[in-house]
Coordinates of C-alpha atoms in Angstrom, one line a residue:
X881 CA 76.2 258.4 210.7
X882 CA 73.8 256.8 208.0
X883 CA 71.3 259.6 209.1
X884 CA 73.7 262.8 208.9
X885 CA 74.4 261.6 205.4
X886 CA 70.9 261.0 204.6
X887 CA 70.1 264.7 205.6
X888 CA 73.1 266.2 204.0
X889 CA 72.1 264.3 200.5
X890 CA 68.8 265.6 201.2
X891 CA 69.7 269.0 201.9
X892 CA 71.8 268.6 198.9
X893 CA 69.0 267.8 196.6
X894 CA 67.4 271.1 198.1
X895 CA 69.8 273.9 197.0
X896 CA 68.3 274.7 194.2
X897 CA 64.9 276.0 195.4
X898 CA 63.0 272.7 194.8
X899 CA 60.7 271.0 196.8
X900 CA 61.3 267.7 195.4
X901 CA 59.5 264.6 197.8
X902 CA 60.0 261.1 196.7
X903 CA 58.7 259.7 200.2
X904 CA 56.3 260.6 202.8
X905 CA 55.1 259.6 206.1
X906 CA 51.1 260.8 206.3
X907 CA 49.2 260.4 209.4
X908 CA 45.5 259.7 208.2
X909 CA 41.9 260.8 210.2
X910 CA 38.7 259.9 209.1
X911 CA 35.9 262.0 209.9
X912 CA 34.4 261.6 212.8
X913 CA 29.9 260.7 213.1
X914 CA 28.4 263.6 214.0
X915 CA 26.3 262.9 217.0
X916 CA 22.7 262.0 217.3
X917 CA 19.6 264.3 218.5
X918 CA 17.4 264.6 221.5
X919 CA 14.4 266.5 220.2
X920 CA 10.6 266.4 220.9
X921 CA 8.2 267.5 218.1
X922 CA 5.9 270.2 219.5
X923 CA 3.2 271.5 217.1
X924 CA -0.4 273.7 217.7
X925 CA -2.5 271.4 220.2
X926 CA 0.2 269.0 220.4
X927 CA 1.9 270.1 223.7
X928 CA 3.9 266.4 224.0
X929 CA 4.3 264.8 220.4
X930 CA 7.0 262.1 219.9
X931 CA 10.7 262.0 220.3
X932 CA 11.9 264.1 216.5
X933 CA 15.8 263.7 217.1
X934 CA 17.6 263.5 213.7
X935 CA 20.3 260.6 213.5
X936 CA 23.9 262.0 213.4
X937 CA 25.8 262.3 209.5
X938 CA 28.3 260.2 208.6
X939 CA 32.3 260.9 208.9
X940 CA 34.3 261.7 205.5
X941 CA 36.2 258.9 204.3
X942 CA 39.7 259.3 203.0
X943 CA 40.7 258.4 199.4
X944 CA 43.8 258.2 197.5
X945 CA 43.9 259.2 193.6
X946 CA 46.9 258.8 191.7
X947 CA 46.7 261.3 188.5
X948 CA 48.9 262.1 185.5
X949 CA 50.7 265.8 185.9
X950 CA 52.6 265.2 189.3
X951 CA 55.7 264.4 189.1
X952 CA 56.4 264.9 193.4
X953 CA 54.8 264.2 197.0
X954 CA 55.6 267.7 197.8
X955 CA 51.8 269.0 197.6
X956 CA 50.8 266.1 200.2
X957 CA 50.0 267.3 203.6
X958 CA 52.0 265.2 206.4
X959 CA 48.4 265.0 208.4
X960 CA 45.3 264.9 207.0
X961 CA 42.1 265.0 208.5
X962 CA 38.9 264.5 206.2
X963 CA 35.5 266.1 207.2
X964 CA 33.1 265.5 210.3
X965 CA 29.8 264.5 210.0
X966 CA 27.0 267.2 211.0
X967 CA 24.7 266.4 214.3
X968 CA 21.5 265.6 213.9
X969 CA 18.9 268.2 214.5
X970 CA 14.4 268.0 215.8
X971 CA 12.0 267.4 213.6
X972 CA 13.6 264.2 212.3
X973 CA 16.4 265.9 210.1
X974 CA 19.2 264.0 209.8
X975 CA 23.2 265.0 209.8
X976 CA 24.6 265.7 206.6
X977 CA 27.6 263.3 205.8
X978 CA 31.4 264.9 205.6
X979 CA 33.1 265.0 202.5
X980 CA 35.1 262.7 201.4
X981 CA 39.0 263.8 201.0
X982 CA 41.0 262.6 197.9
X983 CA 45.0 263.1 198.4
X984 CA 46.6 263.3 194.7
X985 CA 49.4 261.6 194.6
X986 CA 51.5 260.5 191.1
X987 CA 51.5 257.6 189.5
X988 CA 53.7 255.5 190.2
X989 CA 53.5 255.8 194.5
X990 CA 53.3 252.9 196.9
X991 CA 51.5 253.2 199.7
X992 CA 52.1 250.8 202.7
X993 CA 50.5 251.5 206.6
X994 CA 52.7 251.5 209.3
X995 CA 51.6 250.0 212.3
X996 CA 54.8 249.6 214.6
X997 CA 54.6 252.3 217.0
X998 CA 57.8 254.1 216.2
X999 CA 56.2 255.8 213.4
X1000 CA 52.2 255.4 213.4
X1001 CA 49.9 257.6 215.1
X1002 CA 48.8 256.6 218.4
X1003 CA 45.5 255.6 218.8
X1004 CA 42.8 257.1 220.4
X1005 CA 42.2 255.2 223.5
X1006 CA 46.3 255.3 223.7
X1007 CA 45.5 259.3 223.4
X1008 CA 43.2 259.3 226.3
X1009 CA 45.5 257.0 228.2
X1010 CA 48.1 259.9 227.9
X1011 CA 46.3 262.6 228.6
X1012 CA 45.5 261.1 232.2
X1013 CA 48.6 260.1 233.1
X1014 CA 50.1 263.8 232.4
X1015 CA 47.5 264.8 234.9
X1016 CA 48.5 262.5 237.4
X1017 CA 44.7 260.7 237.2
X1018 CA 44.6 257.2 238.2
X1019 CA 40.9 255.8 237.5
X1020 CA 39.2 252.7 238.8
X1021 CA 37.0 250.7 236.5
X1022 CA 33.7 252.5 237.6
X1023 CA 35.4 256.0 236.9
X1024 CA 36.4 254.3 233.6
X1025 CA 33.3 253.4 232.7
X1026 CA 31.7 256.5 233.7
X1027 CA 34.0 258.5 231.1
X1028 CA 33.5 256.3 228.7
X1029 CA 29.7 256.4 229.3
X1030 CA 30.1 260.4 229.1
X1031 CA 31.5 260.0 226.2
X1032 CA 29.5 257.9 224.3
X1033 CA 25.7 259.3 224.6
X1034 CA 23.8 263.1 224.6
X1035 CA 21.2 263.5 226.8
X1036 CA 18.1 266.1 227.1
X1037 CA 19.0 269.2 229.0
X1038 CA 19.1 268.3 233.1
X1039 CA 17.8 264.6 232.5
X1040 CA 21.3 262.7 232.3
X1041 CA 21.2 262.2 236.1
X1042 CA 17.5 260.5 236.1
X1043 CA 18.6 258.8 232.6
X1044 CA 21.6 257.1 234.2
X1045 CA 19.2 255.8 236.8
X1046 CA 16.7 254.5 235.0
X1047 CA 16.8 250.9 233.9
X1048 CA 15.6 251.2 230.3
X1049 CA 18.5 253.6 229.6
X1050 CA 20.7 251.1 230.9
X1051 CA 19.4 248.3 228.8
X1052 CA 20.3 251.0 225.8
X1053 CA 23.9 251.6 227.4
X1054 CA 24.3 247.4 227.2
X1055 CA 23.2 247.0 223.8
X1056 CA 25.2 249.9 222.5
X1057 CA 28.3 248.4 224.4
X1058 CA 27.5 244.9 223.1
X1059 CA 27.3 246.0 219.2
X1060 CA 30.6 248.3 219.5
X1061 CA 32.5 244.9 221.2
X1062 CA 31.0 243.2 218.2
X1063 CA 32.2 245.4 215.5
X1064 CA 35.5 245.9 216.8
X1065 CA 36.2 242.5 216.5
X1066 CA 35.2 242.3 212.9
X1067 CA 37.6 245.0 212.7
X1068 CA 40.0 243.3 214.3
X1069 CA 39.5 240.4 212.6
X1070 CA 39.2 241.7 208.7
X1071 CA 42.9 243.5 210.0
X1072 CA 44.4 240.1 211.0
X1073 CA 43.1 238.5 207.8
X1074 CA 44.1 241.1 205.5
X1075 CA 47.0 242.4 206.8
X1076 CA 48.7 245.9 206.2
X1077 CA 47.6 248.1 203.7
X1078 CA 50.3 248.0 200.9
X1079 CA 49.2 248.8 197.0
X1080 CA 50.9 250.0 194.1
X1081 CA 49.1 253.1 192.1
X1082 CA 51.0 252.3 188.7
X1083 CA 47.9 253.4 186.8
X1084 CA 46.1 256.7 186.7
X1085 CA 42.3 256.6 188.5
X1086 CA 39.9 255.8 185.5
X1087 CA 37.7 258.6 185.6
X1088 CA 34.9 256.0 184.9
X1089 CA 35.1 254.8 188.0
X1090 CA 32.5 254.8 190.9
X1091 CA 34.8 255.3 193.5
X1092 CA 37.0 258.6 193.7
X1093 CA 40.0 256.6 194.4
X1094 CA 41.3 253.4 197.0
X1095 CA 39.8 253.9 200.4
X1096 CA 42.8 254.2 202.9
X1097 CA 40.3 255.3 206.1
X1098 CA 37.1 254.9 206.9
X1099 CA 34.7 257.4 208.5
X1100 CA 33.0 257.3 211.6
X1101 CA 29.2 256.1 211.6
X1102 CA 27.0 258.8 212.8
X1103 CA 24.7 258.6 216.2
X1104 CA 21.3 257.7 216.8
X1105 CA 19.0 260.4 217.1
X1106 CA 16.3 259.4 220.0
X1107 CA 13.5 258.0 218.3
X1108 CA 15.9 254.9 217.5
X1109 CA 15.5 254.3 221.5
X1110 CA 11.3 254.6 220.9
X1111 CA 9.5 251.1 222.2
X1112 CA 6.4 249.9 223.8
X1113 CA 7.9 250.2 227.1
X1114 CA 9.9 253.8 226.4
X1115 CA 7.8 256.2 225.1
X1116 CA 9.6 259.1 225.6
X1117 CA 13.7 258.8 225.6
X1118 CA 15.6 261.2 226.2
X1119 CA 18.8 260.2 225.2
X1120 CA 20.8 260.2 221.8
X1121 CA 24.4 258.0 221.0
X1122 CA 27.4 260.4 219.9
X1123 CA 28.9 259.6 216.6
X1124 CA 31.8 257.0 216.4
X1125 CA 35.6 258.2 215.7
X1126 CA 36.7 257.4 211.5
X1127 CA 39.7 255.4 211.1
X1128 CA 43.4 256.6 212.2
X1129 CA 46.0 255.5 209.8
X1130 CA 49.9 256.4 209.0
X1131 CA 50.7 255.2 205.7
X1132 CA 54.3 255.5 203.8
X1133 CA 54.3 256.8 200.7
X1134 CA 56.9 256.2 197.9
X1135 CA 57.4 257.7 195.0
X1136 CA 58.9 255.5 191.9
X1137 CA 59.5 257.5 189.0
X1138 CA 57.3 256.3 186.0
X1139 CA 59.6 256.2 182.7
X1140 CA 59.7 253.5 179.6
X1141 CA 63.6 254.0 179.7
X1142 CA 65.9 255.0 182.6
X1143 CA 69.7 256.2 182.5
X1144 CA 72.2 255.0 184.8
X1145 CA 75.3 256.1 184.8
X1146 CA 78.4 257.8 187.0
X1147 CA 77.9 261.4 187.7
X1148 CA 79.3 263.9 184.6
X1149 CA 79.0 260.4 182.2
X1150 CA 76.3 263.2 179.9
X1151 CA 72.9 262.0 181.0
X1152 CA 71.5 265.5 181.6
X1153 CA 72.7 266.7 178.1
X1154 CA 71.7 263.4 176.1
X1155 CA 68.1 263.6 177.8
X1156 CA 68.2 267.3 176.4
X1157 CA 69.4 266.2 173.2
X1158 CA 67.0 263.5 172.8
X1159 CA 63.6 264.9 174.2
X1160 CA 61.7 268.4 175.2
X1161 CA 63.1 268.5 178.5
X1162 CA 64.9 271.4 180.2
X1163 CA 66.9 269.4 182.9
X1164 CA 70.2 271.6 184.2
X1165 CA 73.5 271.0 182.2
X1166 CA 77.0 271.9 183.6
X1167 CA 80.7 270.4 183.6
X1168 CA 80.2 269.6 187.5
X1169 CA 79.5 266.2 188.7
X1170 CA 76.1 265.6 190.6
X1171 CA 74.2 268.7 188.4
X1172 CA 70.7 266.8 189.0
X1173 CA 70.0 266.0 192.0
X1174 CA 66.2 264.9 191.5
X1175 CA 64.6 262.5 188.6
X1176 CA 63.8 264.4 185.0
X1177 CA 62.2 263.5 182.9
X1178 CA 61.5 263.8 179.1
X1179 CA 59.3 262.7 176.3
X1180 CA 61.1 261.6 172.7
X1181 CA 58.2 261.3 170.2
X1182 CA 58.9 259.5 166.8
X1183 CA 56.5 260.4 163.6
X1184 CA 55.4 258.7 160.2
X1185 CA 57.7 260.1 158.1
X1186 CA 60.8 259.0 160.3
X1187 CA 61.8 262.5 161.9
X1188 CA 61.9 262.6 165.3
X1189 CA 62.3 264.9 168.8
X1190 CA 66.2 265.3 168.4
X1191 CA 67.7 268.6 167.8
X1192 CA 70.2 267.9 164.9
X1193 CA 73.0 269.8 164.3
X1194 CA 72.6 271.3 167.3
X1195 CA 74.8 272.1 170.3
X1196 CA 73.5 271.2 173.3
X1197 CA 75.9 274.1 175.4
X1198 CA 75.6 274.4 179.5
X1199 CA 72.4 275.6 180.8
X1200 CA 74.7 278.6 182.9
X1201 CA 75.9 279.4 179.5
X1202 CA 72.7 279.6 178.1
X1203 CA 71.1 281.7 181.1
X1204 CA 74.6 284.4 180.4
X1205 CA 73.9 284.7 176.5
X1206 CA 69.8 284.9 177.4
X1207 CA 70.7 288.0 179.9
X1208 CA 73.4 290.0 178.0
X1209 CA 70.2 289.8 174.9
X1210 CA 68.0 291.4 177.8
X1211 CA 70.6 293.8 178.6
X1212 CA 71.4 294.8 174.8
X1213 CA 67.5 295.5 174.0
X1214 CA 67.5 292.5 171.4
X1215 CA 64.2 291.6 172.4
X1216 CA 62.4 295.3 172.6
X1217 CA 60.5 294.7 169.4
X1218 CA 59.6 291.0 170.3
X1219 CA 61.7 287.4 169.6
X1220 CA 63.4 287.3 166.1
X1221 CA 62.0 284.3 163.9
X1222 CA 64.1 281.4 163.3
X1223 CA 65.5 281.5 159.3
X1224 CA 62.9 279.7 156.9
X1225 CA 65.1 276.7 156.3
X1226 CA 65.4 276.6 160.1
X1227 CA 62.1 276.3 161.2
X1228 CA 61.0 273.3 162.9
X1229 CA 58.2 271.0 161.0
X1230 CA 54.7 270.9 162.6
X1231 CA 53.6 267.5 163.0
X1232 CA 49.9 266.3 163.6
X1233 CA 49.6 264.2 166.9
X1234 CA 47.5 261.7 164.9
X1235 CA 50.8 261.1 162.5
X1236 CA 52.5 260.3 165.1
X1237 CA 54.0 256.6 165.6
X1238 CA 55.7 256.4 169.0
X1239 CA 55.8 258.4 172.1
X1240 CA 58.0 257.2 175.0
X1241 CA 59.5 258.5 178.4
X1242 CA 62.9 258.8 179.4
X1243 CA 64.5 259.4 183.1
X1244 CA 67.7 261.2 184.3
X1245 CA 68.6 259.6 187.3
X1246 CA 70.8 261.2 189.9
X1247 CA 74.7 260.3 189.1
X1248 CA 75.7 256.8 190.5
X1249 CA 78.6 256.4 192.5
X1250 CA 80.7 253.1 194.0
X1251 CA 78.6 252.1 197.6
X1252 CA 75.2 253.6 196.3
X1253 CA 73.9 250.4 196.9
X1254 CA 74.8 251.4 201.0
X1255 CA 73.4 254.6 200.6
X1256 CA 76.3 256.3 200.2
X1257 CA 75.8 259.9 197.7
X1258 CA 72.2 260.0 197.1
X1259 CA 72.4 256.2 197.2
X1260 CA 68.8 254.1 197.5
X1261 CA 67.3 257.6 196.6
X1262 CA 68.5 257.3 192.8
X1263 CA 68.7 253.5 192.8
X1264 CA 64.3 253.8 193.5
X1265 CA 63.6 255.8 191.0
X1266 CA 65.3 253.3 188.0
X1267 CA 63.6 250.2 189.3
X1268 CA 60.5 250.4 187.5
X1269 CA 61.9 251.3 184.5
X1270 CA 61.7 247.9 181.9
X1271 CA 64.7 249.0 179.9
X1272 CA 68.1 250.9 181.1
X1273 CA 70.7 252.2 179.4
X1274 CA 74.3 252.4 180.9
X1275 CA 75.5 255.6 179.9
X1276 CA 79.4 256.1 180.0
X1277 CA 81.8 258.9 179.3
X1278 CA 84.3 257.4 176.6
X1279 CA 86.5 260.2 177.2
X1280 CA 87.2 258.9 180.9
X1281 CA 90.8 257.0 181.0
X1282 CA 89.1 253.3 181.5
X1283 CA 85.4 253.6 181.1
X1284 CA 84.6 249.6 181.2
X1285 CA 85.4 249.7 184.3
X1286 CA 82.3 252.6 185.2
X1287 CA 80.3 250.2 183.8
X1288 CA 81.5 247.7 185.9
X1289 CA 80.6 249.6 188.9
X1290 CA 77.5 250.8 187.7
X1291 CA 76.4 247.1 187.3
X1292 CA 77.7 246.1 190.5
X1293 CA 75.7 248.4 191.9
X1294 CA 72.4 247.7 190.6
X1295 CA 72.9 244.1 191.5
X1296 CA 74.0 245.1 195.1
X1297 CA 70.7 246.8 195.4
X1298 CA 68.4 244.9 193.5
X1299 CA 69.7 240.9 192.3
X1300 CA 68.4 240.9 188.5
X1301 CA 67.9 244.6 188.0
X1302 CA 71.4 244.9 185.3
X1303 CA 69.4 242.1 183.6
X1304 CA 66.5 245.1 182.2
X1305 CA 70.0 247.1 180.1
X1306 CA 69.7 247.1 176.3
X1307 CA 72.4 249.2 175.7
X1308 CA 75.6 251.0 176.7
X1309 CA 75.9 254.0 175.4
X1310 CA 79.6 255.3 174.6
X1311 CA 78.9 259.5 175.2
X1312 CA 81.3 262.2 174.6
X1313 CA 82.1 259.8 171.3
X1314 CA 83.1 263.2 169.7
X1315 CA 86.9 262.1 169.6
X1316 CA 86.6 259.9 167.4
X1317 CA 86.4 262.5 164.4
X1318 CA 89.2 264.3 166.0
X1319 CA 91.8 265.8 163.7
X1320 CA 94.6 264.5 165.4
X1321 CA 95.1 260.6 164.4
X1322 CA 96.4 259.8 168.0
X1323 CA 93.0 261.0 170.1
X1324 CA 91.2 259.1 167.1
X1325 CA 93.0 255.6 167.4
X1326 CA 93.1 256.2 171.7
X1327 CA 89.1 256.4 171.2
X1328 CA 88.6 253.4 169.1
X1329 CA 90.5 251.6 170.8
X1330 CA 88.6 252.4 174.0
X1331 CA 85.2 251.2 172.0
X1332 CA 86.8 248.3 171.3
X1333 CA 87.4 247.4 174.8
X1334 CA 84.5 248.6 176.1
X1335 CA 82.3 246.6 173.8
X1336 CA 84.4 243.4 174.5
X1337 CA 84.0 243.8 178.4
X1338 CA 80.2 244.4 178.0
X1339 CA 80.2 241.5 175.6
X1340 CA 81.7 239.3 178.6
X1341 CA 80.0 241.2 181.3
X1342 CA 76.3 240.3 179.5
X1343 CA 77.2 236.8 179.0
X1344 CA 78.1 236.4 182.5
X1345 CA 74.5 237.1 183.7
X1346 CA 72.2 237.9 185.0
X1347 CA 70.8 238.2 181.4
X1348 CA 67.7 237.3 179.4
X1349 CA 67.9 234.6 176.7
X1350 CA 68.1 236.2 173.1
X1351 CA 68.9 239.6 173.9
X1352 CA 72.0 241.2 174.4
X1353 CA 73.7 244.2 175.4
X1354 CA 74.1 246.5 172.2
X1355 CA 77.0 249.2 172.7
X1356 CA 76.4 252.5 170.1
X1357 CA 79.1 255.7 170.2
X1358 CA 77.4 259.1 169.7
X1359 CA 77.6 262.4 171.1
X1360 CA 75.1 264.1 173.0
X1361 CA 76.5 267.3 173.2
X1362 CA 76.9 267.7 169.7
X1363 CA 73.8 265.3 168.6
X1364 CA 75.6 262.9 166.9
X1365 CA 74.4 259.2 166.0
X1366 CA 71.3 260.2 168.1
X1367 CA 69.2 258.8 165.5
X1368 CA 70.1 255.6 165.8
X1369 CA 69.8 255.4 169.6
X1370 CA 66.5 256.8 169.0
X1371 CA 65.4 253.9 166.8
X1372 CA 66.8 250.8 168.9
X1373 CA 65.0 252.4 172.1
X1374 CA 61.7 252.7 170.1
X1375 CA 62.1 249.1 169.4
X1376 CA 63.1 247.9 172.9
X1377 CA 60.1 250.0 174.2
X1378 CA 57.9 248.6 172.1
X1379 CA 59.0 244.8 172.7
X1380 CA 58.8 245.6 176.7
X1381 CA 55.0 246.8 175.7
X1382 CA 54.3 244.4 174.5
X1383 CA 55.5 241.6 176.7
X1384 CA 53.9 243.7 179.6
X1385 CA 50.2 243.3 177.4
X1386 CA 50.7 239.4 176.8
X1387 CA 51.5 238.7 180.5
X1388 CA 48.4 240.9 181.4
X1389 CA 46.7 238.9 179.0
X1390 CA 47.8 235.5 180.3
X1391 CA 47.1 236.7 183.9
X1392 CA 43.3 237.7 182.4

């Protein structure tokens, strides 16, 4: 049952067109060595020179970049396979190395590996064990060690069956055997000691940095070519090592959207319109509950002379709305000669960047509904993408019959998900406050006293905990679809962004 209604919100969140990922399984190949060379150089007057065989290149390693500008995990292949090394060739020229591959990813993704085997990839001896047992092939030991002895070394053209024969080639074979056994174990133990991958890619990849991102998978080491075999007592080998496998991972990856300030809230409480109200964003407006379905996110920048992002005075109508009036103007030939300018008194100041005092980010999350915290509606899916966020802001619909109790439930269900979470909200915010200038007296007195109650149960709801000492939960009225009292919410968000900022620097700091 939990995974029809998993698909169903997930189909859900794909009627619109968009390829929206917020979490990934990727299964992860290195590249493999290429293999070694079995060469002889031959020159004028030189009939039997000495063994020339180029060592094999290295396998591409696998990288993981996290980079401002993606805002989804939908570009991310689910299996990825990074370059082979190139064999080595005669006269001593070595393999090039495979190229590395980076997989861009957002900031803000975790990555863990998975290594139950339910979801990883199987390895490759677990491959090869497959593969015979489909054919019906038992093998003994020897025929085990034959394949893998096929598998592991190149030999000169019509010499592997006097190779395998002679006892300097198997001295090679046990030596080669002996360091593999070895280095597995160091693998082995480095995996034990360090455990699963799991890191968080909260900040972008300095581009100052060595490295083209973290190293999820290793490549393979290439072979030796055969003058690695040359000794006093082998003068002419004719054998080379194949190139090893690179590493097979699966990782996870999960998106958490990156934003200074998150809104929570029951679906239809306004979030879509005040995020459109408040910042550049073009997120989808309507009178239906559940209208986004995916994270949105928008930027409200403040300047120096006090004026910020908000569109004042301005009616923030339904996005359908908008779309109709934007067609019939196509259809009437308004726009033949080009856009009309906006009035003179109406036209928007141009601000330097470099005047500019505050710049912060703020999500629309998908509505919340009673049992989210079960996964019920789009459930864990919207309650992920608010838990990074330092401070969130309840928004509620004041024109709802009792809306202290949608913030109850809201609450409850941040705290059924995550115990603390509720204690990151700096404000409620009382939308669809238009009411309140009402010309009829009655809607006007029903509205206040709604605010009333609603600021005396979040008064009582704070106070209960969880909570941080000396804050408290401030409760502002406005009206996002009308852009009322906007500029106030603007300024008490600046200021809890900034005090979050800083608090995040100082425990950096202390940490340092």
């Amino acid at each position: 049952m939990r995974y029809v209604a998993a698909r169903q919100a997930e189909m859900k969140r794909r009627q619109d067109g968009t390829s929206f990922v917020d979490q990934l399984i990727v299964h992860i190949k290195a590249g493999k060595g290429g293999d070694g060379c079995v060469a002889f150089n031959r020159e004028k007057y030189v009939p039997y020179g000495p063994p020339s065989g180029g060592n094999g290149g290295r396998g591409g390693d696998v990288y993981i970049q996290a980079v401002h500008g993606l805002s989804s995990l939908g570009g991310v292949a689910n299996r990825i396979r990074a370059e082979d090394g190139s064999h080595g060739r005669g006269a001593w020229r070595h393999g090039s190395d495979g190229k590395p591959t980076i997989i861009r990813v957002p900031v803000g993704t975790v990555v863990r590996e998975l290594r139950d085997p339910k979801h990883r990839m199987p390895t490759p001896e677990e491959v090869e064990v497959q593969r015979l047992r489909d054919l019906g092939i038992e093998e003994s030991e020897q025929q085990k060690a034959e394949r893998e002895r096929d598998q592991k070394w190149v030999h000169y053209p019509t010499w592997e069956e006097s190779n395998i024969k002679r006892n300097d080639f198997r001295a090679a074979d046990a030596a080669i055997k002996r360091e593999e056994m070895t280095q597995k174990r160091l693998k082995a133990a480095e995996k034990k000691r360090i455990g699963s991958l799991v890191f968080d890619l909260d900040e972008p990849h300095p581009p100052t940095s060595s490295e083209p991102g973290v190293l999820v998978a290793r490549g393979g080491l290439g072979g030796f070519g055969n003058p690695f075999f040359l000794s006093t007592e082998t003068r002419s080998p004719k054998w080379a090592t194949r190139g090893n496998l690179g590493d097979w991972v699966t990782l996870r990856l999960e998106l958490k959207i990156l934003a200074d300030v998150g809104l929570v809230g029951l679906p239809n409480a306004g979030k879509s319109t005040l995020l459109r109200a408040l910042t550049n964003s073009k997120t989808e407006v309507a009178s239906y509950a559940f209208t986004t379905l995916n994270p949105q996110i928008g930027t409200v920048r403040v300047w120096q002379d006090g004026t910020t992002s908000i569109k004042e005075g301005h009616v923030i109508e339904e996005s359908q709305i908008e779309r109709d009036r934007e067609h019939d103007a196509l259809l009437k030939g308004t726009y033949a000669f080009g856009r009309p300018s906006k009035p003179q008194g109406d036209a928007p100041v141009l601000h330097d960047r470099a005047h500019e005092t505050l710049r912060f980010k703020i999500a629309d999350n998908p509505g919340l509904i009673g049992g989210a915290a079960e996964n019920r509606g789009l459930g864990h899916f919207f309650l992920k993408s608010v838990e990074r966020a330092p401070v969130l802001v309840y928004v509620v619909d004041l024109s709802a019959p009792e809306p202290w109790k949608d913030l109850q439930t809201v609450r409850d269900e941040l705290e059924a998900y995550q115990p603390g979470l509720s204690a990151k909200a700096r404000m409620v915010l009382a939308n669809k406050a238009d009411a309140l200038q009402s010309d009829t007296e009655a809607e006007v007195e029903e509205s206040r006293a709604k605010l009333a109650k609603l600021k005396e149960d979040a008064i009582s709801m704070w106070n209960k905990g969880p909570n941080v000492e000396g804050r408290s939960l401030e409760v502002v009225a406005a009206s996002a679809k009308y852009t009322q009292n906007l500029a106030k919410v603007v300024k008490l968000l600046g200021a809890y962004v900034k005090e979050a900022r800083a608090a995040e620097v100082a425990g950096v700091g202390s940490r340092g």
